[in-house]
Amino acid sequence: MTQLNAGAATDVGRVRQMNEDRFLVDERIFAVADGVGGHQAGEVASQTSVETLLREFNEGEHTVEGLVAAAEAANQAVWQLAQGSREKRGMGTTLTALALIQTDGDEELALINVGDSRAYLLQNGEMIQLTEDHSLVEELVRDGKLTPAEAQVHPQRSIITRALGMEPVIQVDSWEITPYAGNRFLLCSDGLTNELSDERIASTLRQLADPQEAAHDLVRQARAAGGSDNITVVVVDVVDDDDRSKQASAALATSATSGATKSAPAAPTIATAAPTIEQTGSRLAPAPEARRPALAPPRPEPPRRWTWRVVAFLFMVLAVLGFAVWAVAWYARGAYYVGIDNEQVAIFRGRPGGLLWFDPTLVERKQQPTGEELLPAQRVELDAGHEVKSKAAADRYVNNLRQEVEARRATTTTTTSVTTTTTTTAPPTTTSTSRP
Ligand code: MN
């Protein structure tokens, strides 16, 4: 009997309001699901997928095909629910599952994956990623348009291109793996891998022998590193492999001593506990790349994660920016001031000196008074710009100025005439004579 020992932990993280991740730890089957969709739909999708997976797997054949069929049934269940209500339309979930299966009387492991949750294998201290993310950035990496380092910090790294519940028919990646004692499997949602490097995950898996402790510690570290998403971890240890490791070691020892390494029959010749990993997708149908076009209706757009949130966020940012620009423009252009233009008193629209990119514009240049006719104090004020609320107020202000200047000119004329009259002894003329 192959013995498995598992531990699991999940956490909402430090940013999200709800935990839309679900995990499954049962006797023979383990899974992680990361739900997508607003109004609690993400939770419904992930919960439905693991419940359906468990039921269908337990009722069906314990083979790779059985696990794939269970995942397809989970897809159908989520898809049906999504069609049933407007709020749940567009919901979906990732699903990564590992199950103990029977192949020709031997116990093997089956692994399936849809989406960007991952499965890793730690063996002989080395950690390798078994699954391939169905995400936009991973596709860009595969096409050579992004480096893995760029993908790790790409703002759109959570956009997935495949998920359960998005379409009635789903493409499920699958593998068959021979378990060896000492192998440790990790299933996790992207809330873990986006926060922690593979090196850090591997080192934690190496240090903590207890799977439950390891799962807890990984979640704790991902929280400490930011916890920007829900974090879910399932650690599955192979504690007894039906003496397969011993047989493999014996075979290796035999072939090594006999010097016939290459012709060693049946048993693996690579290393004691090297697992045989076989992508079974090719057994069921052509390779994923070849199959994609056969999915008939070309998918209109890859299902995008958090689309409505992104749109709402962008809309808010634009609204705030728009309002800010409008407010500045309103303030900058909403007033008039009286200043000097070309040595003449003039009315400007805007703020003296301008504000940001809003320069004041000349509205009207007055014939009277000229800059020279002003008193020094008035000149200083108009050079700086005398602000008023409206064009009418500006006109009134200029009128007052003109009357004041004229009155001053008249007084000067009067004084002159008085002086004149004094010398000529003529009676003082009225001030009205000096009016133009
Ligand atoms: Mn996630």
Coordinates of C-alpha atoms and ligand atoms in Angstrom, one line a residue:
M1 CA 0.0 0.0 0.0
T2 CA 1.3 3.5 -0.9
Q3 CA 0.9 5.6 2.2
L4 CA 0.3 9.3 1.9
N5 CA 0.5 11.9 4.7
A6 CA -0.9 15.4 4.1
G7 CA -1.2 18.8 5.6
A8 CA -3.0 21.9 4.4
A9 CA -3.5 25.5 5.3
T10 CA -5.4 28.4 3.8
D11 CA -5.6 32.1 4.6
V12 CA -7.6 35.1 3.3
G13 CA -4.3 37.1 3.1
R14 CA -4.0 40.7 4.2
V15 CA -5.8 42.5 1.3
R16 CA -8.8 40.6 0.2
Q17 CA -12.1 40.6 2.1
M18 CA -13.0 37.0 1.4
N19 CA -11.2 33.7 0.9
E20 CA -12.2 32.3 -2.5
D21 CA -9.6 29.5 -2.3
R22 CA -10.6 26.0 -1.3
F23 CA -8.6 22.9 -0.7
L24 CA -9.5 19.3 -0.5
V25 CA -7.7 16.7 1.6
D26 CA -9.2 13.3 1.5
E27 CA -7.9 9.8 1.8
R28 CA -6.9 9.4 -1.8
I29 CA -7.4 12.8 -3.4
F30 CA -6.0 16.3 -2.7
A31 CA -6.8 19.5 -4.5
V32 CA -6.5 23.3 -4.5
A33 CA -9.0 25.6 -6.2
D34 CA -8.8 29.4 -6.6
G35 CA -12.1 30.9 -7.4
V36 CA -12.8 33.9 -9.6
G37 CA -15.8 36.2 -9.7
G38 CA -17.6 38.9 -7.7
H39 CA -20.6 38.6 -5.3
Q40 CA -19.3 35.5 -3.6
A41 CA -19.3 33.7 -7.0
G42 CA -15.6 32.9 -6.7
E43 CA -16.2 31.0 -3.5
V44 CA -19.2 29.1 -5.0
A45 CA -17.0 28.1 -8.0
S46 CA -14.1 26.8 -6.0
Q47 CA -16.3 25.1 -3.4
T48 CA -18.4 23.5 -6.1
S49 CA -15.4 22.3 -8.1
V50 CA -13.7 20.5 -5.1
E51 CA -17.0 18.9 -3.9
T52 CA -17.8 17.7 -7.4
L53 CA -14.2 16.5 -8.0
L54 CA -14.3 14.4 -4.7
R55 CA -17.7 12.9 -5.4
E56 CA -17.0 12.1 -9.1
F57 CA -13.5 10.7 -8.3
N58 CA -14.8 8.4 -5.5
E59 CA -17.6 7.1 -7.6
G60 CA -15.6 6.7 -10.8
E61 CA -12.5 4.8 -11.9
H62 CA -9.3 5.4 -9.9
T63 CA -7.2 6.1 -13.0
V64 CA -5.8 9.2 -14.7
E65 CA -8.8 9.2 -17.0
G66 CA -11.1 8.9 -14.0
L67 CA -9.5 12.0 -12.4
V68 CA -9.7 13.9 -15.7
A69 CA -13.4 12.9 -16.0
A70 CA -14.0 14.1 -12.4
A71 CA -12.4 17.5 -13.3
E72 CA -14.6 17.7 -16.4
A73 CA -17.6 17.0 -14.3
A74 CA -16.5 19.7 -11.9
N75 CA -16.3 22.1 -14.9
Q76 CA -19.8 21.1 -15.9
A77 CA -21.1 21.7 -12.4
V78 CA -19.5 25.2 -12.2
W79 CA -20.6 26.1 -15.7
Q80 CA -24.2 25.1 -15.1
L81 CA -24.3 27.1 -11.9
A82 CA -22.8 30.1 -13.7
Q83 CA -25.5 29.9 -16.4
G84 CA -28.2 29.8 -13.7
S85 CA -27.7 33.3 -12.3
R86 CA -26.6 36.7 -13.7
E87 CA -24.4 37.4 -10.6
K88 CA -22.5 34.1 -11.1
R89 CA -22.1 34.4 -14.8
G90 CA -18.4 34.5 -15.6
M91 CA -17.4 32.9 -12.4
G92 CA -14.7 30.2 -12.6
T93 CA -12.0 28.5 -10.7
T94 CA -8.6 27.0 -11.1
L95 CA -8.2 23.3 -10.1
T96 CA -5.0 21.4 -9.3
A97 CA -5.5 17.9 -8.0
L98 CA -3.4 14.9 -7.0
A99 CA -4.9 11.5 -6.5
L100 CA -3.8 8.0 -5.8
I101 CA -4.8 5.7 -8.7
Q102 CA -4.5 2.0 -9.7
T103 CA -2.6 1.1 -12.9
D104 CA -2.2 -2.6 -13.7
G105 CA -2.5 -3.4 -10.0
D106 CA 0.2 -0.8 -9.1
E107 CA -0.5 2.3 -7.1
E108 CA 0.4 5.5 -9.0
L109 CA -0.4 9.1 -8.7
A110 CA -2.5 11.1 -11.1
L111 CA -2.1 14.9 -11.4
I112 CA -4.4 17.3 -13.2
N113 CA -4.3 21.0 -13.7
V114 CA -6.4 23.8 -15.1
G115 CA -5.4 27.5 -14.4
D116 CA -2.5 29.0 -12.5
S117 CA -2.5 27.1 -9.3
R118 CA 0.5 24.9 -9.2
A119 CA 1.9 21.5 -8.3
Y120 CA 5.5 21.0 -7.4
L121 CA 7.5 17.9 -6.5
L122 CA 10.4 17.9 -4.0
Q123 CA 12.6 14.9 -4.4
N124 CA 16.2 14.5 -3.2
G125 CA 16.1 18.1 -2.0
E126 CA 15.3 19.4 -5.5
M127 CA 12.0 21.1 -6.3
I128 CA 10.5 21.0 -9.7
Q129 CA 7.3 22.6 -11.0
L130 CA 5.1 19.8 -12.5
T131 CA 2.3 22.0 -13.8
E132 CA 2.2 24.6 -16.5
D133 CA 0.3 27.8 -15.7
H134 CA -2.6 28.6 -18.0
S135 CA -2.0 32.3 -17.7
L136 CA -1.4 35.2 -20.0
V137 CA 2.2 35.9 -18.8
E138 CA 3.1 32.2 -19.0
E139 CA 2.0 32.2 -22.6
L140 CA 4.1 35.3 -23.2
V141 CA 7.1 33.5 -21.6
R142 CA 6.5 30.5 -23.8
D143 CA 6.4 32.7 -26.8
G144 CA 9.7 34.3 -25.7
K145 CA 8.0 37.7 -25.3
L146 CA 8.7 37.9 -21.5
T147 CA 11.5 36.5 -19.3
P148 CA 10.4 34.4 -16.3
A149 CA 11.7 37.2 -14.1
E150 CA 9.6 39.8 -15.9
A151 CA 6.6 37.4 -15.6
Q152 CA 7.0 37.2 -11.8
V153 CA 6.3 40.9 -11.4
H154 CA 4.1 41.5 -14.4
P155 CA 0.9 43.5 -13.4
Q156 CA -1.3 41.1 -15.4
R157 CA 0.2 38.0 -14.0
S158 CA -3.1 36.9 -12.4
I159 CA -5.0 36.8 -15.7
I160 CA -5.7 33.2 -16.5
T161 CA -6.4 31.8 -19.9
R162 CA -8.1 28.6 -18.8
A163 CA -10.4 28.0 -15.8
L164 CA -13.2 25.7 -14.8
G165 CA -16.7 27.0 -15.4
M166 CA -15.9 29.4 -18.2
E167 CA -16.8 27.2 -21.0
P168 CA -18.9 24.0 -21.2
V169 CA -15.9 21.9 -22.4
I170 CA -12.6 22.2 -20.7
Q171 CA -9.1 21.1 -21.6
V172 CA -7.5 19.4 -18.6
D173 CA -3.7 18.8 -18.4
S174 CA -2.9 15.5 -16.8
W175 CA 0.1 13.5 -15.7
E176 CA 0.8 10.0 -14.2
I177 CA 3.5 9.9 -11.6
T178 CA 5.1 7.0 -9.9
P179 CA 5.4 7.8 -6.2
Y180 CA 8.5 7.0 -4.1
A181 CA 8.9 7.2 -0.4
G182 CA 10.4 10.6 0.5
N183 CA 8.7 12.4 -2.4
R184 CA 6.9 15.5 -1.3
F185 CA 4.2 17.2 -3.4
L186 CA 3.0 20.8 -3.0
L187 CA -0.3 22.0 -4.4
C188 CA -0.8 25.8 -4.0
S189 CA -2.7 28.8 -5.2
D190 CA -1.0 31.8 -6.9
G191 CA -1.3 33.6 -3.6
L192 CA 1.7 31.6 -2.5
T193 CA 3.8 31.7 -5.6
N194 CA 3.3 35.4 -6.2
E195 CA 4.7 36.2 -2.8
L196 CA 7.5 33.7 -2.3
S197 CA 10.3 32.6 -4.7
D198 CA 10.7 29.0 -5.6
E199 CA 13.9 28.9 -3.7
R200 CA 12.2 30.0 -0.5
I201 CA 9.4 27.6 -0.9
A202 CA 11.8 24.7 -1.6
S203 CA 13.9 25.6 1.5
T204 CA 10.8 25.6 3.7
L205 CA 9.7 22.3 2.3
R206 CA 13.2 20.9 3.0
Q207 CA 13.3 22.2 6.6
L208 CA 10.0 21.2 8.0
A209 CA 9.4 17.5 8.1
D210 CA 5.8 17.6 9.2
P211 CA 3.5 18.4 6.2
Q212 CA 1.0 20.3 8.3
E213 CA 3.7 22.4 9.8
A214 CA 5.2 23.0 6.4
A215 CA 1.8 24.1 5.0
H216 CA 1.2 26.5 7.9
D217 CA 4.7 28.0 7.6
L218 CA 4.4 28.6 3.9
V219 CA 1.1 30.4 4.4
R220 CA 2.6 32.4 7.3
Q221 CA 5.5 33.5 5.1
A222 CA 3.3 34.5 2.2
R223 CA 1.2 36.6 4.5
A224 CA 4.4 38.2 5.9
A225 CA 5.6 38.9 2.4
G226 CA 2.5 40.9 1.5
G227 CA -0.5 38.5 1.5
S228 CA -2.0 40.4 -1.4
D229 CA -4.2 37.4 -2.4
N230 CA -5.8 34.3 -0.8
I231 CA -3.1 31.8 0.1
T232 CA -3.7 28.0 0.0
V233 CA -1.2 25.2 0.4
V234 CA -1.5 21.4 0.5
V235 CA 1.6 19.3 1.2
V236 CA 1.4 15.6 0.4
D237 CA 4.2 13.3 1.5
V238 CA 4.7 9.8 0.2
V239 CA 5.7 7.9 3.4
D240 CA 5.4 4.4 2.1
D241 CA 5.7 3.5 -1.6
D242 CA 5.2 -0.3 -1.5
D243 CA 8.9 -0.9 -1.4
R244 CA 9.3 0.7 -4.8
S245 CA 12.4 2.7 -3.7
K246 CA 14.1 -0.4 -2.4
Q247 CA 13.4 -2.3 -5.6
A248 CA 14.7 0.7 -7.6
S249 CA 17.8 0.9 -5.5
A250 CA 18.4 -2.8 -5.9
A251 CA 18.0 -2.6 -9.6
L252 CA 20.3 0.3 -9.8
A253 CA 22.9 -1.5 -7.6
T254 CA 22.6 -4.6 -9.8
S255 CA 22.9 -2.7 -13.1
A256 CA 25.8 -0.6 -11.7
T257 CA 27.8 -3.6 -10.6
S258 CA 27.1 -5.5 -13.7
G259 CA 28.2 -2.4 -15.7
A260 CA 25.1 -2.7 -17.9
T261 CA 23.4 0.5 -16.9
K262 CA 21.7 1.2 -20.2
S263 CA 20.3 -2.3 -20.6
A264 CA 18.9 -2.5 -17.1
P265 CA 15.4 -3.9 -17.5
A266 CA 12.1 -2.4 -16.2
A267 CA 13.5 -0.6 -13.1
P268 CA 14.4 3.1 -13.4
T269 CA 18.1 3.6 -13.8
I270 CA 18.4 7.3 -13.1
A271 CA 18.3 7.6 -9.3
T272 CA 16.9 5.8 -6.3
A273 CA 13.8 7.8 -6.0
A274 CA 13.4 9.4 -9.4
P275 CA 9.7 9.4 -10.2
T276 CA 8.5 8.5 -13.6
I277 CA 6.5 11.4 -14.8
E278 CA 4.4 11.0 -17.9
Q279 CA 2.2 13.6 -19.4
T280 CA -0.9 11.5 -20.1
G281 CA -2.6 14.2 -22.1
S282 CA -1.1 12.8 -25.2
R283 CA -2.6 9.4 -24.4
L284 CA -6.1 10.8 -24.4
A285 CA -5.9 13.0 -27.4
P286 CA -3.3 15.0 -29.4
A287 CA -1.0 17.4 -27.5
P288 CA -2.6 20.5 -26.0
E289 CA -1.2 22.8 -28.7
A290 CA -2.6 20.7 -31.4
R291 CA -5.9 20.3 -29.7
R292 CA -6.5 24.0 -29.0
P293 CA -7.8 24.9 -32.5
A294 CA -10.1 21.8 -32.4
L295 CA -12.0 23.4 -29.5
A296 CA -14.0 24.7 -32.5
P297 CA -15.5 28.1 -31.5
P298 CA -12.4 30.3 -31.2
R299 CA -12.6 31.8 -27.7
P300 CA -13.5 35.5 -28.0
E301 CA -11.2 36.7 -25.2
P302 CA -9.3 34.9 -22.6
P303 CA -11.3 35.0 -19.4
R304 CA -9.8 37.8 -17.4
R305 CA -9.4 37.8 -13.7
W306 CA -11.0 40.7 -11.7
T307 CA -12.1 42.4 -14.9
W308 CA -14.9 44.3 -13.2
R309 CA -12.6 45.4 -10.5
V310 CA -10.0 46.6 -12.9
V311 CA -12.6 48.5 -14.9
A312 CA -14.1 50.0 -11.8
F313 CA -10.7 51.0 -10.5
L314 CA -9.7 52.6 -13.8
F315 CA -13.0 54.3 -14.0
M316 CA -12.5 55.7 -10.5
V317 CA -9.0 56.9 -11.3
L318 CA -10.2 58.6 -14.5
A319 CA -13.1 60.2 -12.7
V320 CA -10.8 61.6 -10.0
L321 CA -8.3 62.8 -12.6
G322 CA -11.0 64.3 -14.7
F323 CA -12.5 66.1 -11.7
A324 CA -9.1 67.4 -10.6
V325 CA -8.4 68.8 -14.1
W326 CA -11.8 70.3 -14.2
A327 CA -11.4 71.9 -10.8
V328 CA -8.0 73.4 -11.6
A329 CA -9.4 74.7 -14.9
W330 CA -12.4 76.1 -13.2
Y331 CA -10.3 77.8 -10.6
A332 CA -7.7 79.0 -13.2
R333 CA -10.2 80.3 -15.7
G334 CA -12.9 81.3 -13.3
A335 CA -11.6 84.7 -12.5
Y336 CA -10.6 88.0 -14.1
Y337 CA -7.9 90.5 -13.2
V338 CA -7.0 94.0 -14.1
G339 CA -3.4 94.4 -15.1
I340 CA -1.1 96.3 -17.5
D341 CA -0.6 95.3 -21.1
N342 CA 1.5 97.4 -23.4
E343 CA 1.5 100.3 -21.0
Q344 CA -2.3 100.3 -21.0
V345 CA -4.8 99.1 -18.4
A346 CA -6.2 95.8 -19.5
I347 CA -8.6 93.1 -18.4
F348 CA -7.4 89.5 -18.3
R349 CA -9.2 86.2 -17.8
G350 CA -7.4 83.8 -15.5
R351 CA -5.0 84.1 -12.6
P352 CA -2.1 86.6 -12.6
G353 CA 0.9 84.7 -13.9
G354 CA -1.2 81.8 -14.9
L355 CA -1.8 78.5 -13.1
L356 CA -0.2 75.2 -14.2
W357 CA -0.8 75.1 -17.9
F358 CA -3.6 77.7 -17.9
D359 CA -2.1 81.0 -19.0
P360 CA -4.2 84.1 -18.6
T361 CA -5.8 85.6 -21.8
L362 CA -6.2 89.2 -22.7
V363 CA -9.9 90.1 -22.8
E364 CA -9.9 93.8 -23.4
R365 CA -7.3 96.6 -23.5
K366 CA -8.6 100.0 -22.2
Q367 CA -7.8 103.3 -23.9
Q368 CA -7.9 105.0 -20.6
P369 CA -6.2 105.3 -18.3
T370 CA -2.7 104.5 -19.5
G371 CA -0.1 103.0 -17.2
E372 CA 1.7 106.3 -16.9
E373 CA -1.3 108.1 -15.5
L374 CA -1.6 105.7 -12.5
L375 CA -0.3 106.5 -9.1
P376 CA 2.8 104.5 -8.2
A377 CA 0.9 102.4 -5.7
Q378 CA -1.8 101.7 -8.3
R379 CA 0.8 100.8 -10.8
V380 CA 2.4 98.3 -8.4
E381 CA -1.0 96.7 -7.8
L382 CA -1.9 96.4 -11.5
D383 CA 1.6 95.1 -12.3
A384 CA 0.9 92.3 -9.9
G385 CA -2.7 92.0 -11.2
H386 CA -5.8 93.1 -9.3
E387 CA -8.1 90.1 -9.1
V388 CA -11.9 90.4 -9.4
K389 CA -14.7 87.9 -9.7
S390 CA -16.2 88.8 -13.0
K391 CA -15.8 90.8 -16.2
A392 CA -18.4 93.3 -15.0
A393 CA -16.4 93.8 -11.7
A394 CA -13.3 94.3 -13.8
D395 CA -15.1 96.9 -15.9
R396 CA -16.3 98.7 -12.8
Y397 CA -12.8 98.6 -11.4
V398 CA -11.3 100.1 -14.6
N399 CA -14.1 102.8 -14.7
N400 CA -13.3 103.8 -11.1
L401 CA -9.6 104.0 -12.0
R402 CA -10.4 106.2 -15.0
Q403 CA -12.7 108.5 -13.0
E404 CA -10.1 108.7 -10.3
V405 CA -7.3 109.5 -12.8
E406 CA -9.5 112.1 -14.5
A407 CA -10.5 113.6 -11.2
R408 CA -6.8 113.8 -10.3
R409 CA -6.0 115.4 -13.7
A410 CA -8.8 117.9 -13.2
T411 CA -7.6 118.9 -9.8
T412 CA -4.1 119.4 -11.2
T413 CA -5.5 121.5 -13.9
T414 CA -7.5 123.5 -11.4
T415 CA -4.5 124.0 -9.2
T416 CA -2.6 125.2 -12.2
S417 CA -5.4 127.6 -13.2
V418 CA -5.6 128.8 -9.6
T419 CA -1.9 129.6 -9.8
T420 CA -2.4 131.2 -13.1
T421 CA -5.3 133.3 -11.9
T422 CA -3.4 134.3 -8.8
T423 CA -0.8 135.9 -11.0
T424 CA -3.2 137.3 -13.4
T425 CA -5.7 138.2 -10.6
A426 CA -8.4 136.7 -12.6
P427 CA -11.3 135.1 -10.7
P428 CA -10.9 131.3 -10.3
T429 CA -12.5 129.4 -13.0
T430 CA -14.8 126.6 -12.3
T431 CA -13.5 123.1 -12.3
S432 CA -15.9 122.3 -15.1
T433 CA -13.8 124.2 -17.6
S434 CA -11.0 121.8 -17.3
R435 CA -13.2 118.8 -18.3
P436 CA -12.2 117.7 -21.7
Ligands
MN1 MN -5.4 33.6 -6.3

